[in-house]
Coordinates of C-alpha atoms and ligand atoms in Angstrom, one line a residue:
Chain S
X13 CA -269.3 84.9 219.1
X14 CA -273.4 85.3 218.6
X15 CA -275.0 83.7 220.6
X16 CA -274.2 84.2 224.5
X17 CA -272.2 81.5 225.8
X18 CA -272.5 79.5 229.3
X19 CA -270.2 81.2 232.1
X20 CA -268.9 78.7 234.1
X21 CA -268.1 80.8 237.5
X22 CA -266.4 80.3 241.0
X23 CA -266.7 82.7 243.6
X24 CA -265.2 83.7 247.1
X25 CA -264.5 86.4 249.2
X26 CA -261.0 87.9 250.6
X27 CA -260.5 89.2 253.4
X28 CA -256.4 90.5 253.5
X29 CA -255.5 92.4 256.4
X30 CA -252.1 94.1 256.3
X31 CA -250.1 96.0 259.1
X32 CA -247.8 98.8 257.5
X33 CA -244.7 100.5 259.1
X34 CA -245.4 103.6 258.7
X35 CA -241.9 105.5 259.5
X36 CA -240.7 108.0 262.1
X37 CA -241.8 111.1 260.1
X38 CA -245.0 109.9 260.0
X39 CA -245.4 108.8 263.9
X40 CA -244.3 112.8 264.3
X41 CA -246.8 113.8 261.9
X42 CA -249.8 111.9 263.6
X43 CA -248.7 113.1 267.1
X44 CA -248.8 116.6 266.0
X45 CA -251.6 115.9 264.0
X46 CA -253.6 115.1 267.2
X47 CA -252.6 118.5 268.5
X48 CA -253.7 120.0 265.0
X49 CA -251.3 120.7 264.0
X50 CA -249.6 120.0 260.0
X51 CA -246.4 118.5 260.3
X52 CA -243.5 118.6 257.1
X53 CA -240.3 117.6 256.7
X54 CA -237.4 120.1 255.3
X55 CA -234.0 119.1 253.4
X56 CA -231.4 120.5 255.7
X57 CA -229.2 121.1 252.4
X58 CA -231.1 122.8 250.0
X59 CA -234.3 123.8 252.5
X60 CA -237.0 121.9 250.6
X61 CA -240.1 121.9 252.2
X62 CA -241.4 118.5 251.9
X63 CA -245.4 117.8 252.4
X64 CA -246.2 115.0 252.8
X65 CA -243.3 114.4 254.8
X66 CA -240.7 112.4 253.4
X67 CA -237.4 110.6 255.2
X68 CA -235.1 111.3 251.7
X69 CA -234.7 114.9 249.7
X70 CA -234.7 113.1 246.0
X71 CA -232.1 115.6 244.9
X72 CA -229.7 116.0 247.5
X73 CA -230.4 112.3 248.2
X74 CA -230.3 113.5 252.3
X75 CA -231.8 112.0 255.1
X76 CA -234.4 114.8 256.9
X77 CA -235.6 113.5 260.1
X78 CA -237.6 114.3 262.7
X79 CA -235.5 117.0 264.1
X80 CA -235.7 118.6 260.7
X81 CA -239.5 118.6 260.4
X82 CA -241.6 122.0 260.6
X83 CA -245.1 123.1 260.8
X84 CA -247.1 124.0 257.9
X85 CA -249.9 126.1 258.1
X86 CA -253.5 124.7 257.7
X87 CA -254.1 127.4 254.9
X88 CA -252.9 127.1 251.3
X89 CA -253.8 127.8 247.5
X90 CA -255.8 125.6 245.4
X91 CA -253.3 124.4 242.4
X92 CA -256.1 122.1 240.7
X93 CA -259.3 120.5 241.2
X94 CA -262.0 117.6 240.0
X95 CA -264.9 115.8 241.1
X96 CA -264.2 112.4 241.2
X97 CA -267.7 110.7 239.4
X98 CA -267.0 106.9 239.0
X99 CA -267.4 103.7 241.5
X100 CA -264.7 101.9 242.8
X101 CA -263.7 99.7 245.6
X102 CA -262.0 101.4 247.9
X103 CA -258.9 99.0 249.5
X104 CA -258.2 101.0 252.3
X105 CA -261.7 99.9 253.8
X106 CA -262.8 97.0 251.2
X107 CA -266.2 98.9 250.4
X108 CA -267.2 100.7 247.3
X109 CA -265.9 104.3 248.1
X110 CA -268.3 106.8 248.4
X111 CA -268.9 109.3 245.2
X112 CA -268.7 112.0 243.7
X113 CA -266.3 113.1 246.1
X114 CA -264.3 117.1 245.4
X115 CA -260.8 116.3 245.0
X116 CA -258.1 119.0 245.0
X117 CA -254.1 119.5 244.6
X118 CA -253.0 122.4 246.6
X119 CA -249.6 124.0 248.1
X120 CA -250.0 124.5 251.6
X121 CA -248.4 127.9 252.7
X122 CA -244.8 127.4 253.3
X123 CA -244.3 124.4 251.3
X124 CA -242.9 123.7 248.1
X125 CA -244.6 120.5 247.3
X126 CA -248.5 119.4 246.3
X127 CA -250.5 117.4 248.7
X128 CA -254.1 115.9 247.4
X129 CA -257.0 115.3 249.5
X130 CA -260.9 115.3 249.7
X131 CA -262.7 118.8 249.5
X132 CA -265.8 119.1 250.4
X133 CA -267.8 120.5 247.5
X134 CA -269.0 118.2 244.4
X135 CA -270.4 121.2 242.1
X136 CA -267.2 121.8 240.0
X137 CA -268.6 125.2 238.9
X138 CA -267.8 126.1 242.6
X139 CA -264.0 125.6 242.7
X140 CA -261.6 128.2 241.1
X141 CA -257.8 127.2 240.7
X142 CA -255.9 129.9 242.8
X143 CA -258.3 130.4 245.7
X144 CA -257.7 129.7 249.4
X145 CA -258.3 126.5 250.6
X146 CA -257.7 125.3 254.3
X147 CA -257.7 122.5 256.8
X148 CA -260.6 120.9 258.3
X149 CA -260.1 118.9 261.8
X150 CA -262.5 116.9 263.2
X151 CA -263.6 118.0 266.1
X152 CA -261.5 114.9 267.9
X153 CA -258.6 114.5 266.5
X154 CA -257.3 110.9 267.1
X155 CA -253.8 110.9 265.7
X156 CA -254.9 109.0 262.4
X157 CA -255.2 110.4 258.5
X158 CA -258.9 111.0 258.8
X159 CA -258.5 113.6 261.4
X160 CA -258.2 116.4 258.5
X161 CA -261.4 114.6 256.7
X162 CA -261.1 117.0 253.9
X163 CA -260.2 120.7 253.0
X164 CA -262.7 123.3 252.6
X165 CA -262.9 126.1 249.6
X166 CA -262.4 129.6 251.4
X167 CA -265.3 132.0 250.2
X168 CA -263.3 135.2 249.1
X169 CA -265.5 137.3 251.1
X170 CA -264.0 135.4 254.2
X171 CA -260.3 136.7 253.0
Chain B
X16 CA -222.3 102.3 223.9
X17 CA -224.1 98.9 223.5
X18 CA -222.0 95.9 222.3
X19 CA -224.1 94.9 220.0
X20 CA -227.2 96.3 217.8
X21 CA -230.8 94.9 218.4
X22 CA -233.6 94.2 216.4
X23 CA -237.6 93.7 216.6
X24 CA -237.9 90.0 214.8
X25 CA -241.2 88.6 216.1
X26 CA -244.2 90.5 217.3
X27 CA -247.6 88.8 218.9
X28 CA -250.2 90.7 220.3
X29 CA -254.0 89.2 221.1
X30 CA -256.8 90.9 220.0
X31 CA -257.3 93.4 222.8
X32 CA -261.0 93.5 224.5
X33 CA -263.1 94.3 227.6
X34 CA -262.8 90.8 229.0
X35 CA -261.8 87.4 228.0
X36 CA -263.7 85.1 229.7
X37 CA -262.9 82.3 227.1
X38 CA -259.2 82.0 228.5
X39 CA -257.2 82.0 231.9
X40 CA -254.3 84.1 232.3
X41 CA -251.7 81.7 230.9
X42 CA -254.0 80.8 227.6
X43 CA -254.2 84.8 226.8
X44 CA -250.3 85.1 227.3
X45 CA -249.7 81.9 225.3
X46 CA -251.8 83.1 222.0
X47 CA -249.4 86.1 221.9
X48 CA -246.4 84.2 222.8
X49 CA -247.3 81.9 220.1
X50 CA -247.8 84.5 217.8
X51 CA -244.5 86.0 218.2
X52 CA -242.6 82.4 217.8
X53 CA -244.2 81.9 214.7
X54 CA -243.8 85.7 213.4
X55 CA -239.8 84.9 213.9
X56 CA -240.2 81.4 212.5
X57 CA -238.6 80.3 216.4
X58 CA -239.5 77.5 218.5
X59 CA -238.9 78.2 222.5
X60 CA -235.9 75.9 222.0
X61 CA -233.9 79.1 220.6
X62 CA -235.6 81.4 222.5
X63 CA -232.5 82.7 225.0
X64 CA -234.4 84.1 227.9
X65 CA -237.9 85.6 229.1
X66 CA -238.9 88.5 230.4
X67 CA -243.0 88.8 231.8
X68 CA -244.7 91.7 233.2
X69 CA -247.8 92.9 234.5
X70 CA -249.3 94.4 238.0
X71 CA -250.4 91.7 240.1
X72 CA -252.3 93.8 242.4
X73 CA -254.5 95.0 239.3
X74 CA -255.5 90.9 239.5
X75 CA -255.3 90.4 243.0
X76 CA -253.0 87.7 242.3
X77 CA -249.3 87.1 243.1
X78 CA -246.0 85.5 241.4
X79 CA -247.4 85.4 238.2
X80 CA -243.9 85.1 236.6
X81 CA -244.3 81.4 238.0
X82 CA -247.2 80.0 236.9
X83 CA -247.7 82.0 233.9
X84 CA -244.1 82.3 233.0
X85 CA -242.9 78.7 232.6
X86 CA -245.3 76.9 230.5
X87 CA -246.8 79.8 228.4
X88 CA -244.1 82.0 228.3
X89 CA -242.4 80.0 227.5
X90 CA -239.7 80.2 230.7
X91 CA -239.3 76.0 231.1
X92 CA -235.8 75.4 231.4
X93 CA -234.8 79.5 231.2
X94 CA -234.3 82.3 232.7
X95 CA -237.8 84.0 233.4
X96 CA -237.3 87.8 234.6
X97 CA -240.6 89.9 236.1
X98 CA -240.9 93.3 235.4
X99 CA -243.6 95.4 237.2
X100 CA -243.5 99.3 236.8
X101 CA -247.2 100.3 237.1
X102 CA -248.6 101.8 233.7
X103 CA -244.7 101.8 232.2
X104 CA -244.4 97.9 232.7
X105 CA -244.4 97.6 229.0
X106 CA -241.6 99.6 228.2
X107 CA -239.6 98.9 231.1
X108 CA -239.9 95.5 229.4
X109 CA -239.0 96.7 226.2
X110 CA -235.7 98.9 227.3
X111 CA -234.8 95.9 229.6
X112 CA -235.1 93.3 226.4
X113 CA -233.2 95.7 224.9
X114 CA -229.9 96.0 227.5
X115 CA -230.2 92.4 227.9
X116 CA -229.4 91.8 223.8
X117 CA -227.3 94.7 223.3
X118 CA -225.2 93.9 226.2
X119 CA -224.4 90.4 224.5
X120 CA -225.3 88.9 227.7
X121 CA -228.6 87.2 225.4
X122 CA -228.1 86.8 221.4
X123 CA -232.1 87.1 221.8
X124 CA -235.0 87.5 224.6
X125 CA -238.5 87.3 224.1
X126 CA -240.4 89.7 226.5
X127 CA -244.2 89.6 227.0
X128 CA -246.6 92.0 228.9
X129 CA -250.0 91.1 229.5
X130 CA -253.3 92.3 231.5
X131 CA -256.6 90.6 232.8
X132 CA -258.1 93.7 234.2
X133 CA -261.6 93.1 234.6
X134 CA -260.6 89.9 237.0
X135 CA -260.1 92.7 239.2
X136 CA -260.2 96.7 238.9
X137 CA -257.4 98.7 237.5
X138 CA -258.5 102.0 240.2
X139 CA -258.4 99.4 243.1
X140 CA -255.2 98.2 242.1
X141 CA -253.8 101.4 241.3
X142 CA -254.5 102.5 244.4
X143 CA -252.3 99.8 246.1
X144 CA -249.3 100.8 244.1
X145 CA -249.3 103.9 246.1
X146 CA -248.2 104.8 249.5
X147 CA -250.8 103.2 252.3
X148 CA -250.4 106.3 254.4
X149 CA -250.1 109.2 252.5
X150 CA -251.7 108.8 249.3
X151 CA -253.9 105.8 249.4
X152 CA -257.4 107.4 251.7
X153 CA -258.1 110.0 248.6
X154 CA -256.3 108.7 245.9
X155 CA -258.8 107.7 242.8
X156 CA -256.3 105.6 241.1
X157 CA -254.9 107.1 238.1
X158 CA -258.3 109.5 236.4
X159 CA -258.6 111.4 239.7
X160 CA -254.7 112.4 239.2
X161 CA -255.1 112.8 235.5
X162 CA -258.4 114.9 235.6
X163 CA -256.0 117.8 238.1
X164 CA -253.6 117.1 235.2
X165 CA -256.3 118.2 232.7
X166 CA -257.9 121.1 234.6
X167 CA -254.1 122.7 235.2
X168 CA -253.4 122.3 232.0
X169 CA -256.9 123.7 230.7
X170 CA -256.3 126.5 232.6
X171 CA -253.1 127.6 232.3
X172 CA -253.1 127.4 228.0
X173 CA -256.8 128.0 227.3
X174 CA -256.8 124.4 225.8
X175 CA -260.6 123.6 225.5
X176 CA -262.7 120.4 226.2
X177 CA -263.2 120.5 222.3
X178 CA -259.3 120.1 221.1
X179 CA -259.4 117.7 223.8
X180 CA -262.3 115.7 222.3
X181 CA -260.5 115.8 218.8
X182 CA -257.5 113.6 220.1
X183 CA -260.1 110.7 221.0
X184 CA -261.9 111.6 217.7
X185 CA -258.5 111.0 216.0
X186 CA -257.0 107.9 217.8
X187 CA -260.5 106.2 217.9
X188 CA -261.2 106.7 214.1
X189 CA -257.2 105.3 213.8
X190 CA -258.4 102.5 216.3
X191 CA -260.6 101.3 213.5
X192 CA -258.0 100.5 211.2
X193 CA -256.2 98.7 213.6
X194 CA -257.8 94.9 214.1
X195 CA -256.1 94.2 217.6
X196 CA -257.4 97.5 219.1
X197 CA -260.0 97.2 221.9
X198 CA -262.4 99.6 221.5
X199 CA -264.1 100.3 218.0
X200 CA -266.3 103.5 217.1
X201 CA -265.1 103.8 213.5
X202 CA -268.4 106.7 213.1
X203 CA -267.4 108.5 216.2
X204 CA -268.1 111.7 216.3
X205 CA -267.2 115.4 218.3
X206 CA -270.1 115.2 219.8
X207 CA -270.1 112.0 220.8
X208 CA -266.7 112.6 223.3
X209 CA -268.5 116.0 224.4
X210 CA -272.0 114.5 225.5
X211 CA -270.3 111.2 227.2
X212 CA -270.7 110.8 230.7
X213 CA -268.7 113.0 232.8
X214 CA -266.4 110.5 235.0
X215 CA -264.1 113.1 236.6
X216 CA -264.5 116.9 235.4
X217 CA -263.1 117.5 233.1
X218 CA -262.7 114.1 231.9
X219 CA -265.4 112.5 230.2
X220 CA -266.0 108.7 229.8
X221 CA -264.7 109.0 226.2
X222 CA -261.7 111.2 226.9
X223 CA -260.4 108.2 228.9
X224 CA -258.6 104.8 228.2
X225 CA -260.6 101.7 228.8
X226 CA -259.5 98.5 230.7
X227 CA -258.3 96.3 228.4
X228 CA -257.6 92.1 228.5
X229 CA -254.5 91.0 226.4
X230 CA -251.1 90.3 226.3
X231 CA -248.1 91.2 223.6
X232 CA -245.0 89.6 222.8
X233 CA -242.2 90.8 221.4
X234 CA -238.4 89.0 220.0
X235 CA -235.4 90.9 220.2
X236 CA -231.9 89.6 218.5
X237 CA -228.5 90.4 218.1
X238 CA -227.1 91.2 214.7
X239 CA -225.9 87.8 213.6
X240 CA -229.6 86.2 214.9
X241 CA -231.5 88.4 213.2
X242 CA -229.6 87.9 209.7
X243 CA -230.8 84.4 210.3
X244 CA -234.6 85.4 211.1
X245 CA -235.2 87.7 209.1
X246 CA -234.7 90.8 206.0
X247 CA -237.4 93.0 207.2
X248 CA -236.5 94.0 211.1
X249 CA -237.0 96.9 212.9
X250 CA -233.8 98.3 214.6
X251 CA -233.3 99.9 217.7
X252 CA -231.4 103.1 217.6
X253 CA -231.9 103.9 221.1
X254 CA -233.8 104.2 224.4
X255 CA -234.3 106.8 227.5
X256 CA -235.7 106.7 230.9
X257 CA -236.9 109.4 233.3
X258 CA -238.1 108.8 237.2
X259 CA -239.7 111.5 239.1
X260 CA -240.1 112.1 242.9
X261 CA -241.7 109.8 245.3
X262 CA -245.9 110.8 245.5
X263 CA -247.9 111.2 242.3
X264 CA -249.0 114.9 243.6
X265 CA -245.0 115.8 243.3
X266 CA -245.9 117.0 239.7
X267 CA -248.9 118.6 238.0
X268 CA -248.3 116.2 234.7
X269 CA -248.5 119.0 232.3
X270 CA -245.1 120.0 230.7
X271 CA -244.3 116.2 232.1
X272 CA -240.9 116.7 233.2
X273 CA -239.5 113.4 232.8
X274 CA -241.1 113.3 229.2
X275 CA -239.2 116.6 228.3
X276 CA -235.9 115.0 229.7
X277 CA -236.1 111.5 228.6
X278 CA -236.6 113.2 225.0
X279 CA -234.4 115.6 225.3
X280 CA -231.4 113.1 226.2
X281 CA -232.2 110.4 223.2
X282 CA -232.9 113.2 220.4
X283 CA -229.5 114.0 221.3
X284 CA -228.0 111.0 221.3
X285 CA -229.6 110.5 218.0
X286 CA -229.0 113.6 216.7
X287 CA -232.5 114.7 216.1
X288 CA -233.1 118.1 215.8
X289 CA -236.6 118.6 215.1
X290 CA -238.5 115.3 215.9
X291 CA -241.6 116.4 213.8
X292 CA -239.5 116.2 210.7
X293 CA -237.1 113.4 212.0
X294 CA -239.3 110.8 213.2
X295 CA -242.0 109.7 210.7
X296 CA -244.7 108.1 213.6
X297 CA -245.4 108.4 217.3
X298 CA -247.1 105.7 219.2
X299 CA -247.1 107.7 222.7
X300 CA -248.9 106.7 226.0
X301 CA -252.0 108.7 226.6
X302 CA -253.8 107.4 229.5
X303 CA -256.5 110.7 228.6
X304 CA -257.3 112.7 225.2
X305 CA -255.9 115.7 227.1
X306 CA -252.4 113.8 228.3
X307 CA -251.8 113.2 224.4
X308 CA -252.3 117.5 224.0
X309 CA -249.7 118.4 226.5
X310 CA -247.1 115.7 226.3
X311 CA -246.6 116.4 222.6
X312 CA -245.8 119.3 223.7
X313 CA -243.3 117.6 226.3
X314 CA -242.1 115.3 223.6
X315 CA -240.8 118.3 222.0
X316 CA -243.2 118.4 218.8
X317 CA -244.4 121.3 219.7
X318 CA -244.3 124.8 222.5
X319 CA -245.9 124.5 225.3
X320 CA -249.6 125.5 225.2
X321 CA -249.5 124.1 221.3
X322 CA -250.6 120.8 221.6
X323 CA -253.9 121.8 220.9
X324 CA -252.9 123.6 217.6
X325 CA -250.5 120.8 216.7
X326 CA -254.0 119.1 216.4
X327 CA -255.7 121.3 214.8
X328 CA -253.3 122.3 212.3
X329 CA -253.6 118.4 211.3
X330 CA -249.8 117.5 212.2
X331 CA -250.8 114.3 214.3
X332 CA -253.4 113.1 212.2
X333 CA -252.4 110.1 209.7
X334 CA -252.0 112.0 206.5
X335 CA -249.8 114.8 209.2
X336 CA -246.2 115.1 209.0
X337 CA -245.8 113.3 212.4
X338 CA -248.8 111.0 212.6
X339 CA -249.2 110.3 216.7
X340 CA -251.0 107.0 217.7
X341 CA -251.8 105.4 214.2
X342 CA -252.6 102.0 216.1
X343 CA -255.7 103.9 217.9
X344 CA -253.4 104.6 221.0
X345 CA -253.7 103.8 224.7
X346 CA -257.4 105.6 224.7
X347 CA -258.6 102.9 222.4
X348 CA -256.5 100.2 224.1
X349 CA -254.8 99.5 227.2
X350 CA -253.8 96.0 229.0
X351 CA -251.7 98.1 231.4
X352 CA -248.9 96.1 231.9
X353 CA -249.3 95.5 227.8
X354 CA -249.8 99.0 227.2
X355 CA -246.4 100.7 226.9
X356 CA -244.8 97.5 224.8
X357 CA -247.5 97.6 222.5
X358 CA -246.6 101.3 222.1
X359 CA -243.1 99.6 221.1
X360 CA -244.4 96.9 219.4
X361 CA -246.4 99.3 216.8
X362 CA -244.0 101.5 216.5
X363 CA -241.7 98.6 215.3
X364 CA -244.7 97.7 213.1
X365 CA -244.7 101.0 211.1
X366 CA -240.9 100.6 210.4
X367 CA -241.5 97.1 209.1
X368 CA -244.2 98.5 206.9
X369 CA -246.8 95.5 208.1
X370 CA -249.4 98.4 209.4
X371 CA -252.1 97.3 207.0
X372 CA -255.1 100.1 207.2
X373 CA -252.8 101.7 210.0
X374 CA -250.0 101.8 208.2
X375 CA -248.0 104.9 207.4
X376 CA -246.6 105.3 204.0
X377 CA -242.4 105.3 204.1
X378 CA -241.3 105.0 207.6
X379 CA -238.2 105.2 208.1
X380 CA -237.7 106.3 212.1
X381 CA -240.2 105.5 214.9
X382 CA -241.2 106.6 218.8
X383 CA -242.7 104.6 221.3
X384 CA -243.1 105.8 224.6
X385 CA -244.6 104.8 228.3
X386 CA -246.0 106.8 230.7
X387 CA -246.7 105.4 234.6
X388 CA -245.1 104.0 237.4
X389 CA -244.1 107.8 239.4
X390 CA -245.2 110.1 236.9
X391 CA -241.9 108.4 234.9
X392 CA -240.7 108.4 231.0
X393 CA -239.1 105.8 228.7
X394 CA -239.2 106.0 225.1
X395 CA -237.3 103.9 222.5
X396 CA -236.5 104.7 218.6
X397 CA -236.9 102.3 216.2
X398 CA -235.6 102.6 212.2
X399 CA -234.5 100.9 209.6
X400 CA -231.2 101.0 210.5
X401 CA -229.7 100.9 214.0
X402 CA -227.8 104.0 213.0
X403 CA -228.2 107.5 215.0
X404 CA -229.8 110.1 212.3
X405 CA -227.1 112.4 211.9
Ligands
ZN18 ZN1 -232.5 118.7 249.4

């Protein structure tokens, strides 16, 4: 092309706001979550435990409901890690999302599925695939996903 | 069994870059469309039906099928079908041109995928396509997921940022023989992957695909069509698919489970028993320089842990026995919801012997595959012939 051509541009701003149903497994989780406490859901035909909770078992193709859902604990096993370096808008909020942030996959104790969320470290030299990880509530809970605002790295010497 | 065999007649693809400013979405999906038409020698008067796909959300747009389908597409008067399947909208396009052909319900379909993503943001939008309540608050649209994916993998084989670094080294050098690829660095270098900017450990900014603007277009016809279009097709001999569970964290993405099964089920059905000496060329979907290590080892070319000394030992370079990703692959090019049918549409390219610089000498049998949607599979094998191997 060479030289730079003319950019002929219109701008505007969105604003979309969107209301989600967000399932009975989930309105159990929050509740509980309030409480702090971790909420899963189990396959009542081949014992699956689900977290995050889920209202189908993929392979049994079963409903699991609320009655069916069981308490994880707050402690589990870091299965991977990174530290997430790069800007983007977030669309949960509509701002640029903060960063780096630590980001882990873990398997809480008792489940037999991966759950990802926030840690709260950003050196990656720090993090060690197979150490403890756990849990950390906010002081208040409020029933929402932010009341576990990430997990933190268990020190070994705290085993 | 399918009623009737298919054939690749027409292929169109733009020339893939950061941003096309110089053309709206349904002028960059009519240059490929265009392309494809003339390719075939067809006019959209004998074009059967449409098929468009691409992820809205990456745009922030909606109902593209209507008013970029119809004029450009070109869907006046026909059916127009949208696909959307997150990163394996391309193939999903390509299998479903396919069943629609060998079905006989179409003598021949022209599908096209295309991307804009720098109207919007491909991590945004990614980020939509998952669940709002469980995965969306941490989710960093698909590197986060993909950086875990690397790390496990690292760790659990001893593969090394370095054989990682080799695959962009490879696909980017490869990318510069390919005139439709998006990004060019025909001098790159090892150390020009290891000392690029870390973007998510241990990805670096060069161990990761770009966002890409382009579309592709591809014509599929029956038998008795494509004796009328053309001596030189490329033949479907078959195609797979593989979903996964629900939430991206429901696999690790190393030994990619639905890669293993989707491959497992078509070599069979094709009777291939070692793909590095069945197939002659791979055009697989590797989203990062370490994805391309670990799902040839999914794909079967290799054990698991060997993708790095698949590399080394020079299998999936160009002058290897089972060259992967001649056409630069996805880390030198990716229009997502072009992505995966451009994977198709270069593997049909090697059979046709029309590579040029990328071309690989005597093809006979070729893989595409995509990757995306919930950690899923689909591949497709293209030959000379429409005939299983053995
Ligand atoms: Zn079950």
């Amino acid at each position: 092309m060479g030289k730079k051509e003319k950019e002929f541009q219109i701008k505007w701003k969105t604003d979309l706001p969107y209301r989600y149903s967000i399932g009975k497994l989930a309105v159990k989780y929050f509740e509980e979550l309030k409480n702090k406490k971790i909420m899963g859901s189990k396959c009542p035909k081949c014992d699956k435990r689900y977290m995050p909770p889920r209202a189908v078992c993929a392979n049994c193709f079963i409903e699991m409901t609320v009655e069916d859902m069981i308490e994880f604990s707050p402690k589990g096993t870091l299965v991977g890690f990174t530290v997430v370096n790069y800007p983007f808008i977030d669309p949960n909020t509509g701002g640029m999302r903060p960063f780096p942030y630590g980001y882990g996959i873990f398997k809480l104790d008792g489940a037999d599925t991966y759950m990802m969320h926030f840690v709260d470290e950003t050196d990656h030299t720090k993090f060690k695939i197979g150490q403890r990880v756990e849990a950390v509530f906010k002081e208040k809970t409020e029933g929402d996903i932010y009341d576990i605002p990430y997990f933190r790295l268990i020190k070994e010497e705290e085993e | 069994m399918p009623k009737h065999n298919v054939a690749v007649v027409g292929i169109g693809q733009t020339k893939f870059r950061s941003k096309r400013r110089d053309v709206n979405i349904p002028e960059m999906i009519y240059e490929a469309v265009k392309m494809a038409l003339d390719d075939a020698q067809m006019e959209p008067k004998d074009v059967d039906a449409i098929l468009i796909g691409n992820m809205d959300h990456f745009e922030g747009i909606n109902f593209s099928e209507m008013w970029c389908g119809i004029d450009a597409a070109p869907g006046y008067l026909k059916p127009v079908v949208k696909i959307a399947t997150g990163g394996t909208t391309g193939s999903s396009l390509g299998i479903c041109g396919y069943y629609n052909v060998a079905s006989g319900i179409y003598k021949n379909i022209l599908v096209v995928g295309w991307e804009k993503l720098n109207e919007g943001g491909a991590t945004t939008g990614i980020i939509t396509a998952f669940d709002p309540v469980w995965e969306r608050p941490s989710l960093a649209g698909a590197l986060g997921p993909l950086a875990l994916m690397a790390n496990i993998y690292a760790a659990r084989y001893g593969i090394t940022s370095e054989q990682a670094a080799k695959v962009t080294v490879k696909n980017r050098s490869n990318a510069a023989n390919n005139p439709f690829a998006h990004i060019q660095m025909p001098d790159i270098t090892l150390e020009d992957v290891m000392n690029s900017q870390m973007i998510s450990y241990p990805l670096r900014l060069h161990d990761c695909c770009p966002q890409s603007e382009g579309a592709c277009a591809v014509i599929y016809a029956n038998e008795e069509e494509t004796k009328k279009i053309t001596d030189n097709p490329a033949w479907f001999k078959g195609v797979s698919t593989a979903h996964y569970y629900t939430f991206g964290c429901d696999d690790l993405m190393f030994d990619l489970p639905t890669a293993a099964i989707a491959s497992k089920k078509i070599y069979k059905k094709l009777g291939i028993k070692d793909p590095v000496k069945d197939l002659d060329v791979a055009e697989i979907y590797e989203p990062t320089s370490w994805s391309e290590l670990s799902w040839t080892e999914s794909l079967g070319f290799c054990g698991k842990g060997e993708g790095g000394k698949l590399l080394d030992e020079g299998i999936t370079q160009m002058t290897g026995e089972l060259p992967v990703n001649p056409s630069g692959g996805v880390l030198s090019t990716n229009p997502i919801g072009a992505t995966a049918l451009v994977r198709f549409a270069e593997a049909a390219i090697q059979v046709m012997g029309r590579g040029g610089k990328r071309q690989i000498p005597d093809v006979e049998t070729a893989m595409g595959m995509g990757f995306g949607g919930s950690l899923w599979t689909e591949l497709a094998i293209l030959g000379k012939d429409p005939k299983p191997l053995r």
